Amino acid sequence: MAEPLRLAIAGLGTVGTGVIRLLEANREVVERRAGRAIEVVAVNARERGKDRGVDLSRFAWVDDMQAMATRADVDVVVELVGGSDGPALTLARSALDAGKGFVTANKAMVAHHGMELAELAAIKSAPFAFEAAVAGGIPVVKGLREGTAANALTRIYGILNGTCNYILSEMERTGADFGEMLSAAQEKGYAEADPTFDIEGVDAAHKLAILAAIGFGTRIDFEAVRCSGITQVSATDIAQADALGYVVRLVGIASMENGDEATGRLLQRVRPCLVPFRHPLAAVTGPTNAVVAEGDFSGRLLFQGAGAGDKPTASAVVADLIDIARGQAGAPFSVPVNQLATAEQGDPGERMGRDYIRFTVADRPGVLAEITAAMRDAGVSIESLIQRGRDRDGGEVQVAMVTHEGPERCVTAALELLEGSPSLAADPLVMPILGN
Ligand SMILES: NC(=O)c1ccc[n+]([C@@H]2O[C@H](COP(=O)([O-])OP(=O)(O)OC[C@H]3O[C@@H](n4cnc5c(N)ncnc54)[C@H](OP(=O)(O)O)[C@@H]3O)[C@@H](O)[C@H]2O)c1
């Protein structure tokens, strides 16, 4: 049997210790699949004395994480620290520069610096892999890179953040408001103490940008992802959606409009959406993730599973290591990095669809007429309009409407007409209705 693949692991938190446990528990399976043993040689974290529930005595402890990159006894550096820049990025650069393989679960870093790292990996002929960076244990990076490789994809979309999905599906189940369910998510360990990246949609945007690059063969363009989170979604919205036959989910959608990656325009968005009860994403509840890819020959594919957690994420990290051990790491973004297209950005105004729009308005005569006049003047056709009772202090009511299919630019124009109106007590919330 070939020589073992030797690892240095930076970061011994949830995922790092998960990887060590998996390599121990599934040693034989991994060795058979990899064609050789995969062995941890060196480890590093911030605090050496911390009890991590795993036996680290067999591994060399490295005080300076950066020293891992140049150790002669290491073939692959596994970065499980996190952070888009800082020590994780320094380690990535120096490991690849030294010709080591580099495996990471760090979506923030890949979304911001994936192109640079892929270029360095190509120059150094070093494997670079990040299956665990998107949707935890779901093999969606491999699925898009290899499984759908023969297809022109038109759309990739999904539920990419377990924290938001837990909060929204619990709001749906209990009728509670956002704040209460955020606290519940934090108590259960599904949300960080600082949940900003999750609830503002940034974490989902990181993952979407990576998936779009792989699925469409385009350079990552994280800055182009238009992103809004779930903080404005109220219990009333969820109840309203339910009455209309929908659930609310934070959905990341990347679509290639008017052509392929060479000629088309790429639109990347993360937004709360109304998902029809019969759509497969409606059944995705709790911290689960799901990704849908639509290929011209494959049709609609659904990838679903645990988007986080020590075991699922470790499963994805070790899958990358097995590929590297077999010498089958491949191009990290489906085609060689110098052949990735630079996609033009799509115009969201051109999107055709139906929208749910919720207004919080002053409870007085004429307000509804003002809103419907703005819709008419902007060319928005209203399918239904529901006014909810006086459930807010200060004489405010919630008015929700669903539009007929039309270009998004008309909805934007209608809201511009209403901007600054004293009738509106808060910014309107627009949630697109996901097509089938
Ligand atoms: N948790 C998940 O389910 C999940 C899923 C998918 C992807 N990821 C990604 O996986 C990565 C790791 O996540 P995690 O949940 O395992 O994080 P974590 O539990 O917070 O662990 C982070 C580890 O990095 C170490 N560390 C942090 N800053 C360091 C520094 N400056 N120098 C040296 N070590 C440092 C910490 O050391 P100490 O332990 O000594 O403090 C800790 O061991 C992140 O990129 C995350 O986005 C996580």
Coordinates of C-alpha atoms and ligand atoms in Angstrom, one line a residue:
M1 CA 0.0 0.0 0.0
A2 CA 1.1 3.6 -0.8
E3 CA 2.6 5.9 1.9
P4 CA 0.0 7.5 4.2
L5 CA -1.4 10.9 3.4
R6 CA -0.1 13.1 6.3
L7 CA -2.2 16.0 7.7
A8 CA -1.7 19.1 9.7
I9 CA -5.0 20.3 11.2
A10 CA -5.4 24.0 12.2
G11 CA -8.4 24.5 14.4
L12 CA -9.7 22.0 16.9
G13 CA -13.2 23.2 17.5
T14 CA -16.5 21.6 16.4
V15 CA -15.2 20.6 12.9
G16 CA -11.5 20.0 13.8
T17 CA -12.3 17.5 16.5
G18 CA -15.0 16.0 14.3
V19 CA -12.4 15.2 11.7
I20 CA -10.1 13.6 14.2
R21 CA -13.0 11.5 15.6
L22 CA -14.1 10.4 12.1
L23 CA -10.6 9.4 11.0
E24 CA -10.4 7.3 14.2
A25 CA -13.9 5.8 14.0
N26 CA -13.8 5.0 10.2
R27 CA -10.1 4.3 9.8
E28 CA -10.6 1.2 7.8
V29 CA -13.3 2.5 5.6
V30 CA -11.4 5.6 4.8
E31 CA -8.2 3.7 4.2
R32 CA -9.9 1.3 1.7
R33 CA -11.6 4.2 -0.1
A34 CA -8.4 6.3 -0.2
G35 CA -6.2 3.5 -1.2
R36 CA -3.9 4.5 1.7
A37 CA -4.0 5.6 5.3
I38 CA -4.8 9.2 6.2
E39 CA -2.9 10.2 9.3
V40 CA -2.9 13.3 11.4
V41 CA 0.6 14.4 12.1
A42 CA 0.3 17.9 13.6
V43 CA -2.4 20.0 15.2
N44 CA -2.9 23.5 16.4
A45 CA -5.5 25.7 18.1
R46 CA -5.4 28.8 20.3
E47 CA -5.4 27.1 23.7
R48 CA -3.2 24.1 24.2
G49 CA -4.5 23.0 27.5
K50 CA -8.2 22.9 26.6
D51 CA -10.0 19.6 27.0
R52 CA -11.4 18.8 23.6
G53 CA -12.7 15.3 24.3
V54 CA -10.2 13.8 21.8
D55 CA -6.8 12.3 22.4
L56 CA -4.2 14.6 20.9
S57 CA -1.2 13.0 22.5
R58 CA -0.3 11.1 19.3
F59 CA 0.1 14.3 17.3
A60 CA 2.7 17.0 17.4
W61 CA 1.3 20.3 18.8
V62 CA 2.4 23.3 16.8
D63 CA 2.4 26.5 18.6
D64 CA 2.6 28.7 15.5
M65 CA -0.2 27.7 13.1
Q66 CA 1.7 29.2 10.2
A67 CA 4.6 26.8 10.8
M68 CA 2.3 23.9 9.6
A69 CA 2.6 25.2 6.0
T70 CA 6.3 24.3 5.7
R71 CA 6.6 21.1 7.7
A72 CA 8.4 18.4 5.7
D73 CA 6.3 15.7 7.3
V74 CA 2.9 17.2 6.1
D75 CA 1.2 16.6 2.7
V76 CA -2.0 18.4 3.3
V77 CA -3.0 21.4 5.6
V78 CA -6.6 21.3 6.8
E79 CA -7.8 24.7 7.9
L80 CA -10.8 24.6 10.3
V81 CA -10.2 27.9 12.1
G82 CA -12.6 30.3 10.2
G83 CA -12.6 34.0 9.2
S84 CA -12.3 35.3 5.7
D85 CA -8.9 36.9 6.3
G86 CA -6.4 36.8 9.2
P87 CA -4.5 33.6 10.1
A88 CA -6.7 31.3 8.0
L89 CA -5.9 33.2 4.8
T90 CA -2.2 33.5 5.7
L91 CA -2.1 29.8 6.3
A92 CA -3.9 29.0 3.0
R93 CA -1.5 31.1 1.0
S94 CA 1.6 29.7 2.6
A95 CA 0.5 26.1 2.5
L96 CA -0.4 26.3 -1.2
D97 CA 2.8 28.3 -1.9
A98 CA 4.8 25.5 -0.3
G99 CA 3.0 23.0 -2.7
K100 CA 0.9 21.4 0.1
G101 CA -2.6 20.3 -0.5
F102 CA -5.1 22.6 1.2
V103 CA -8.5 21.6 2.5
T104 CA -10.9 24.0 4.2
A105 CA -14.5 24.4 5.5
N106 CA -14.2 28.1 5.5
K107 CA -16.9 29.6 3.2
A108 CA -16.1 33.2 4.1
M109 CA -12.5 32.8 2.9
V110 CA -13.4 30.8 -0.2
A111 CA -16.1 33.4 -1.2
H112 CA -13.7 36.3 -0.8
H113 CA -10.4 34.8 -1.8
G114 CA -11.2 31.5 -3.6
M115 CA -10.0 32.8 -7.0
E116 CA -6.6 33.8 -5.7
L117 CA -6.2 30.6 -3.8
A118 CA -7.3 28.5 -6.8
E119 CA -4.8 30.4 -9.0
L120 CA -2.0 29.7 -6.5
A121 CA -3.0 26.0 -6.3
A122 CA -2.9 25.7 -10.1
I123 CA 0.5 27.3 -10.3
K124 CA 1.9 25.0 -7.6
S125 CA -0.1 21.9 -8.9
A126 CA -1.4 21.6 -5.3
P127 CA -4.8 20.2 -4.5
F128 CA -7.3 22.8 -3.1
A129 CA -10.7 21.5 -1.9
F130 CA -13.6 22.9 0.2
E131 CA -16.6 20.5 0.1
A132 CA -17.4 21.3 3.7
A133 CA -17.6 25.1 3.0
V134 CA -21.1 24.7 1.4
A135 CA -24.0 23.0 3.1
G136 CA -22.0 21.0 5.7
G137 CA -22.4 17.3 5.0
I138 CA -24.2 17.6 1.7
P139 CA -21.9 16.6 -1.2
V140 CA -23.1 19.5 -3.3
V141 CA -19.8 20.9 -4.4
K142 CA -18.9 17.5 -5.8
G143 CA -22.4 17.0 -7.1
L144 CA -22.3 20.2 -9.1
R145 CA -18.6 19.9 -10.1
E146 CA -18.9 16.3 -11.3
G147 CA -22.4 15.0 -11.2
T148 CA -24.0 17.8 -13.3
A149 CA -20.8 18.4 -15.4
A150 CA -22.5 17.4 -18.6
N151 CA -25.4 20.0 -18.2
A152 CA -25.9 23.6 -18.9
L153 CA -27.4 24.7 -15.6
T154 CA -30.0 27.4 -15.6
R155 CA -30.6 27.8 -11.9
I156 CA -29.0 26.8 -8.6
Y157 CA -31.0 27.7 -5.5
G158 CA -31.6 26.5 -2.0
I159 CA -31.7 26.8 1.7
L160 CA -28.1 27.5 2.6
N161 CA -28.3 28.6 6.2
G162 CA -29.5 26.3 9.0
T163 CA -29.9 29.0 11.6
C164 CA -32.3 31.0 9.5
N165 CA -34.2 27.9 8.5
Y166 CA -34.5 26.8 12.1
I167 CA -35.8 30.2 13.1
L168 CA -38.3 30.5 10.2
S169 CA -39.7 27.0 10.5
E170 CA -40.0 27.4 14.3
M171 CA -41.8 30.7 13.8
E172 CA -44.1 28.8 11.5
R173 CA -44.6 25.9 14.0
T174 CA -45.1 28.0 17.1
G175 CA -46.5 31.3 15.8
A176 CA -43.8 33.2 17.8
D177 CA -42.0 36.2 16.5
F178 CA -38.4 36.5 15.1
G179 CA -36.7 37.7 18.3
E180 CA -38.1 34.9 20.4
M181 CA -37.0 32.2 17.9
L182 CA -33.6 33.7 17.5
S183 CA -33.1 33.3 21.3
A184 CA -34.3 29.7 21.0
A185 CA -31.9 29.0 18.2
Q186 CA -29.0 30.4 20.4
E187 CA -30.0 28.3 23.3
K188 CA -30.0 25.2 21.1
G189 CA -26.6 26.0 19.7
Y190 CA -28.0 26.6 16.2
A191 CA -27.0 30.3 16.3
E192 CA -23.8 32.0 17.2
A193 CA -23.7 34.6 20.1
D194 CA -23.3 37.1 17.3
P195 CA -25.7 35.8 14.7
T196 CA -25.4 38.8 12.3
F197 CA -23.8 36.8 9.4
D198 CA -26.5 34.2 9.6
I199 CA -29.6 36.3 10.0
E200 CA -28.5 39.0 7.6
G201 CA -28.0 36.4 4.9
V202 CA -24.2 36.9 4.5
D203 CA -23.4 33.3 5.3
A204 CA -25.9 32.1 2.7
A205 CA -24.4 34.6 0.2
H206 CA -20.9 33.2 0.8
K207 CA -22.2 29.7 -0.1
L208 CA -24.3 30.9 -3.0
A209 CA -21.3 32.7 -4.6
I210 CA -19.3 29.5 -4.4
L211 CA -22.0 27.3 -5.8
A212 CA -22.6 29.7 -8.7
A213 CA -19.0 29.7 -9.6
I214 CA -18.9 25.9 -9.7
G215 CA -22.3 25.4 -11.3
F216 CA -21.9 28.0 -14.0
G217 CA -18.1 27.9 -14.5
T218 CA -17.7 31.5 -13.7
R219 CA -15.3 33.4 -11.4
I220 CA -16.6 33.9 -7.9
D221 CA -18.3 37.3 -7.5
F222 CA -19.4 37.6 -3.9
E223 CA -19.7 41.4 -4.1
A224 CA -22.4 40.9 -6.7
V225 CA -24.7 38.9 -4.4
R226 CA -27.7 41.0 -3.5
C227 CA -28.5 39.9 0.0
S228 CA -31.2 40.6 2.6
G229 CA -31.8 38.5 5.7
I230 CA -34.8 37.5 7.8
T231 CA -34.9 40.1 10.6
Q232 CA -37.9 41.9 9.0
V233 CA -40.0 38.7 8.7
S234 CA -42.8 38.9 11.3
A235 CA -45.1 36.3 12.7
T236 CA -47.9 38.0 10.8
D237 CA -46.0 37.4 7.5
I238 CA -45.7 33.7 8.3
A239 CA -49.4 33.4 9.1
Q240 CA -50.3 35.4 6.0
A241 CA -48.1 33.2 3.8
D242 CA -49.6 30.1 5.4
A243 CA -53.2 31.3 4.6
L244 CA -52.1 31.8 1.0
G245 CA -50.5 28.3 0.7
Y246 CA -46.8 29.2 1.3
V247 CA -44.0 28.9 3.8
V248 CA -41.3 31.5 4.3
R249 CA -37.7 30.3 3.7
L250 CA -34.4 32.2 3.2
V251 CA -33.5 31.1 -0.3
G252 CA -30.3 31.8 -2.2
I253 CA -30.9 31.9 -5.9
A254 CA -28.2 32.0 -8.7
S255 CA -29.6 32.1 -12.2
M256 CA -28.0 32.4 -15.6
E257 CA -30.2 34.5 -17.8
N258 CA -30.1 34.9 -21.6
G259 CA -27.5 32.4 -22.4
D260 CA -24.6 30.4 -21.0
E261 CA -21.6 31.5 -18.9
A262 CA -19.9 33.1 -21.9
T263 CA -22.9 35.2 -23.1
G264 CA -25.4 35.2 -20.2
R265 CA -26.0 37.4 -17.2
L266 CA -25.6 36.0 -13.7
L267 CA -28.1 37.1 -11.0
Q268 CA -27.2 36.0 -7.4
R269 CA -29.6 36.8 -4.6
V270 CA -30.3 35.8 -1.1
R271 CA -33.8 36.7 0.2
P272 CA -36.7 35.4 2.2
C273 CA -39.1 33.9 -0.3
L274 CA -42.6 32.5 -0.2
V275 CA -42.3 28.8 -1.1
P276 CA -45.4 26.9 -2.2
F277 CA -46.4 24.1 0.1
R278 CA -45.9 21.5 -2.7
H279 CA -42.3 22.7 -3.5
P280 CA -39.6 20.4 -2.1
L281 CA -38.0 23.3 -0.3
A282 CA -41.2 23.8 1.8
A283 CA -40.6 20.5 3.5
V284 CA -37.1 21.5 4.6
T285 CA -37.4 22.4 8.2
G286 CA -35.1 23.0 11.2
P287 CA -31.3 23.4 10.7
T288 CA -31.4 21.3 7.5
N289 CA -30.0 22.6 4.2
A290 CA -31.1 21.8 0.7
V291 CA -29.9 22.8 -2.8
V292 CA -31.7 22.5 -6.0
A293 CA -29.9 22.5 -9.3
E294 CA -31.7 22.6 -12.7
G295 CA -29.8 21.1 -15.6
D296 CA -30.9 21.0 -19.2
F297 CA -30.5 17.2 -19.4
S298 CA -30.6 16.2 -15.7
G299 CA -33.7 18.1 -14.9
R300 CA -34.3 19.2 -11.3
L301 CA -31.9 17.7 -8.8
L302 CA -32.3 18.1 -5.0
F303 CA -29.5 17.7 -2.6
Q304 CA -30.6 17.7 1.1
G305 CA -29.1 17.0 4.5
A306 CA -27.4 18.4 7.5
G307 CA -25.9 21.8 6.7
A308 CA -23.7 21.9 9.8
G309 CA -22.5 20.0 12.9
D310 CA -19.3 18.2 13.7
K311 CA -20.1 14.8 12.1
P312 CA -21.7 16.0 8.8
T313 CA -19.0 18.7 8.3
A314 CA -16.2 16.2 9.1
S315 CA -17.7 13.8 6.6
A316 CA -17.3 16.5 3.9
V317 CA -13.7 17.4 4.9
V318 CA -12.6 13.7 4.9
A319 CA -14.3 13.1 1.5
D320 CA -12.0 15.8 0.1
L321 CA -9.0 14.2 1.8
I322 CA -9.9 10.8 0.2
D323 CA -10.0 12.4 -3.2
I324 CA -6.6 14.0 -2.6
A325 CA -5.2 10.6 -1.3
R326 CA -6.3 9.0 -4.6
G327 CA -4.8 11.8 -6.6
Q328 CA -8.3 12.8 -7.9
A329 CA -8.8 16.3 -6.5
G330 CA -9.6 17.9 -9.8
A331 CA -10.2 21.5 -10.6
P332 CA -11.7 23.2 -7.5
F333 CA -14.2 25.2 -9.5
S334 CA -15.2 22.6 -12.2
V335 CA -12.9 24.0 -14.9
P336 CA -9.3 25.2 -14.6
V337 CA -9.3 28.6 -12.8
N338 CA -7.9 30.4 -15.8
Q339 CA -10.8 29.2 -17.9
L340 CA -13.6 30.4 -15.6
A341 CA -15.7 33.0 -17.4
T342 CA -16.3 36.5 -16.0
A343 CA -20.1 36.7 -15.9
E344 CA -21.9 40.0 -16.4
Q345 CA -24.4 40.8 -13.7
G346 CA -28.0 40.3 -14.4
D347 CA -30.6 43.1 -13.9
P348 CA -33.0 42.2 -11.1
G349 CA -35.5 44.6 -12.6
E350 CA -35.9 42.2 -15.5
R351 CA -36.9 39.3 -13.2
M352 CA -40.5 38.1 -14.0
G353 CA -42.4 36.9 -11.1
R354 CA -45.0 37.3 -8.4
D355 CA -44.2 39.1 -5.1
Y356 CA -45.7 39.2 -1.6
I357 CA -45.5 42.8 -0.4
R358 CA -46.3 43.7 3.2
F359 CA -46.9 47.3 4.3
T360 CA -47.2 48.5 7.9
V361 CA -49.5 51.5 7.6
A362 CA -51.3 54.1 9.6
D363 CA -54.9 53.0 10.2
R364 CA -56.8 55.8 8.6
P365 CA -58.9 56.3 5.5
G366 CA -57.2 56.7 2.1
V367 CA -54.1 54.7 2.9
L368 CA -55.1 51.7 0.9
A369 CA -56.2 53.9 -2.0
E370 CA -52.7 55.5 -1.9
I371 CA -51.0 52.1 -2.1
T372 CA -53.1 50.7 -4.8
A373 CA -52.8 53.9 -6.9
A374 CA -48.9 53.6 -6.6
M375 CA -49.2 50.0 -7.8
R376 CA -51.4 51.0 -10.7
D377 CA -49.2 53.9 -11.7
A378 CA -46.1 51.7 -11.7
G379 CA -47.8 48.9 -13.7
V380 CA -48.1 46.4 -10.9
S381 CA -51.2 44.2 -11.1
I382 CA -52.5 43.1 -7.7
E383 CA -53.8 39.5 -7.4
S384 CA -55.0 39.7 -3.8
L385 CA -54.9 42.1 -0.9
I386 CA -55.3 41.3 2.7
Q387 CA -55.6 43.8 5.6
R388 CA -54.9 42.5 9.1
G389 CA -56.6 43.9 12.2
R390 CA -55.2 46.4 14.6
D391 CA -52.6 44.2 16.1
R392 CA -50.0 46.8 16.6
D393 CA -49.8 49.8 19.0
G394 CA -50.2 53.3 17.6
G395 CA -53.1 52.5 15.3
E396 CA -50.9 50.7 12.7
V397 CA -52.2 47.8 10.6
Q398 CA -50.5 45.4 8.2
V399 CA -51.5 45.2 4.7
A400 CA -50.2 42.3 2.6
M401 CA -50.7 41.9 -1.1
V402 CA -49.7 39.4 -3.7
T403 CA -48.9 40.6 -7.2
H404 CA -49.7 39.0 -10.5
E405 CA -46.6 38.0 -12.5
G406 CA -44.7 41.0 -13.8
P407 CA -41.2 42.5 -14.0
E408 CA -39.6 43.3 -10.7
R409 CA -38.8 46.8 -11.9
C410 CA -42.5 47.7 -11.6
V411 CA -42.6 46.7 -8.0
T412 CA -39.5 48.7 -7.3
A413 CA -41.0 51.7 -9.1
A414 CA -44.2 51.4 -7.0
L415 CA -42.3 51.4 -3.8
E416 CA -40.3 54.4 -4.9
L417 CA -43.6 56.3 -5.5
L418 CA -44.5 55.5 -1.9
E419 CA -41.2 56.4 -0.4
G420 CA -41.5 59.0 2.4
S421 CA -45.3 58.7 2.5
P422 CA -46.5 59.5 6.0
S423 CA -49.0 56.6 5.5
L424 CA -46.2 54.1 5.8
A425 CA -45.1 53.4 9.3
A426 CA -42.2 51.1 8.3
D427 CA -40.3 50.1 5.2
P428 CA -42.4 47.6 3.2
L429 CA -41.1 44.0 3.0
V430 CA -41.0 42.3 -0.4
M431 CA -40.7 38.6 -0.6
P432 CA -40.7 36.9 -4.1
I433 CA -42.9 33.9 -4.6
L434 CA -40.7 31.0 -5.7
G435 CA -41.9 29.5 -8.9
N436 CA -42.3 25.7 -9.2
Ligands
LIG1 N1 -19.5 24.2 12.9 C1 -20.1 23.8 11.8 O1 -21.0 23.0 11.8 C2 -19.5 24.2 10.4 C3 -20.1 23.8 9.2 C4 -19.5 24.1 8.0 C5 -18.4 24.9 8.0 N2 -17.8 25.3 9.2 C6 -16.6 26.1 9.1 O2 -15.6 25.4 9.7 C7 -14.6 26.3 10.2 C8 -14.5 26.0 11.7 O3 -15.7 26.1 12.4 P1 -16.0 25.5 13.8 O4 -17.4 25.5 14.0 O5 -15.2 24.2 14.0 O6 -15.3 26.6 14.7 P2 -14.9 26.6 16.2 O7 -15.6 25.5 16.9 O8 -15.1 28.0 16.8 O9 -13.4 26.2 16.2 C9 -12.4 27.1 15.7 C10 -11.0 26.6 16.1 O10 -10.1 27.5 15.6 C11 -9.2 27.8 16.6 N3 -8.7 29.2 16.4 C12 -9.5 30.3 16.3 N4 -8.7 31.4 16.1 C13 -7.5 31.0 16.1 C14 -6.2 31.6 16.0 N5 -6.1 32.9 15.8 N6 -5.1 30.9 16.0 C15 -5.2 29.5 16.2 N7 -6.3 28.8 16.4 C16 -7.5 29.6 16.3 C17 -9.9 27.7 17.9 O11 -9.0 27.4 19.0 P3 -9.4 27.2 20.5 O12 -10.3 26.0 20.5 O13 -8.2 27.0 21.3 O14 -10.2 28.4 20.9 C18 -10.8 26.5 17.6 O15 -10.2 25.3 17.9 C19 -15.2 27.7 10.0 O16 -14.7 28.2 8.8 C20 -16.7 27.4 9.8 O17 -17.3 28.4 9.0 C21 -18.4 25.0 10.4

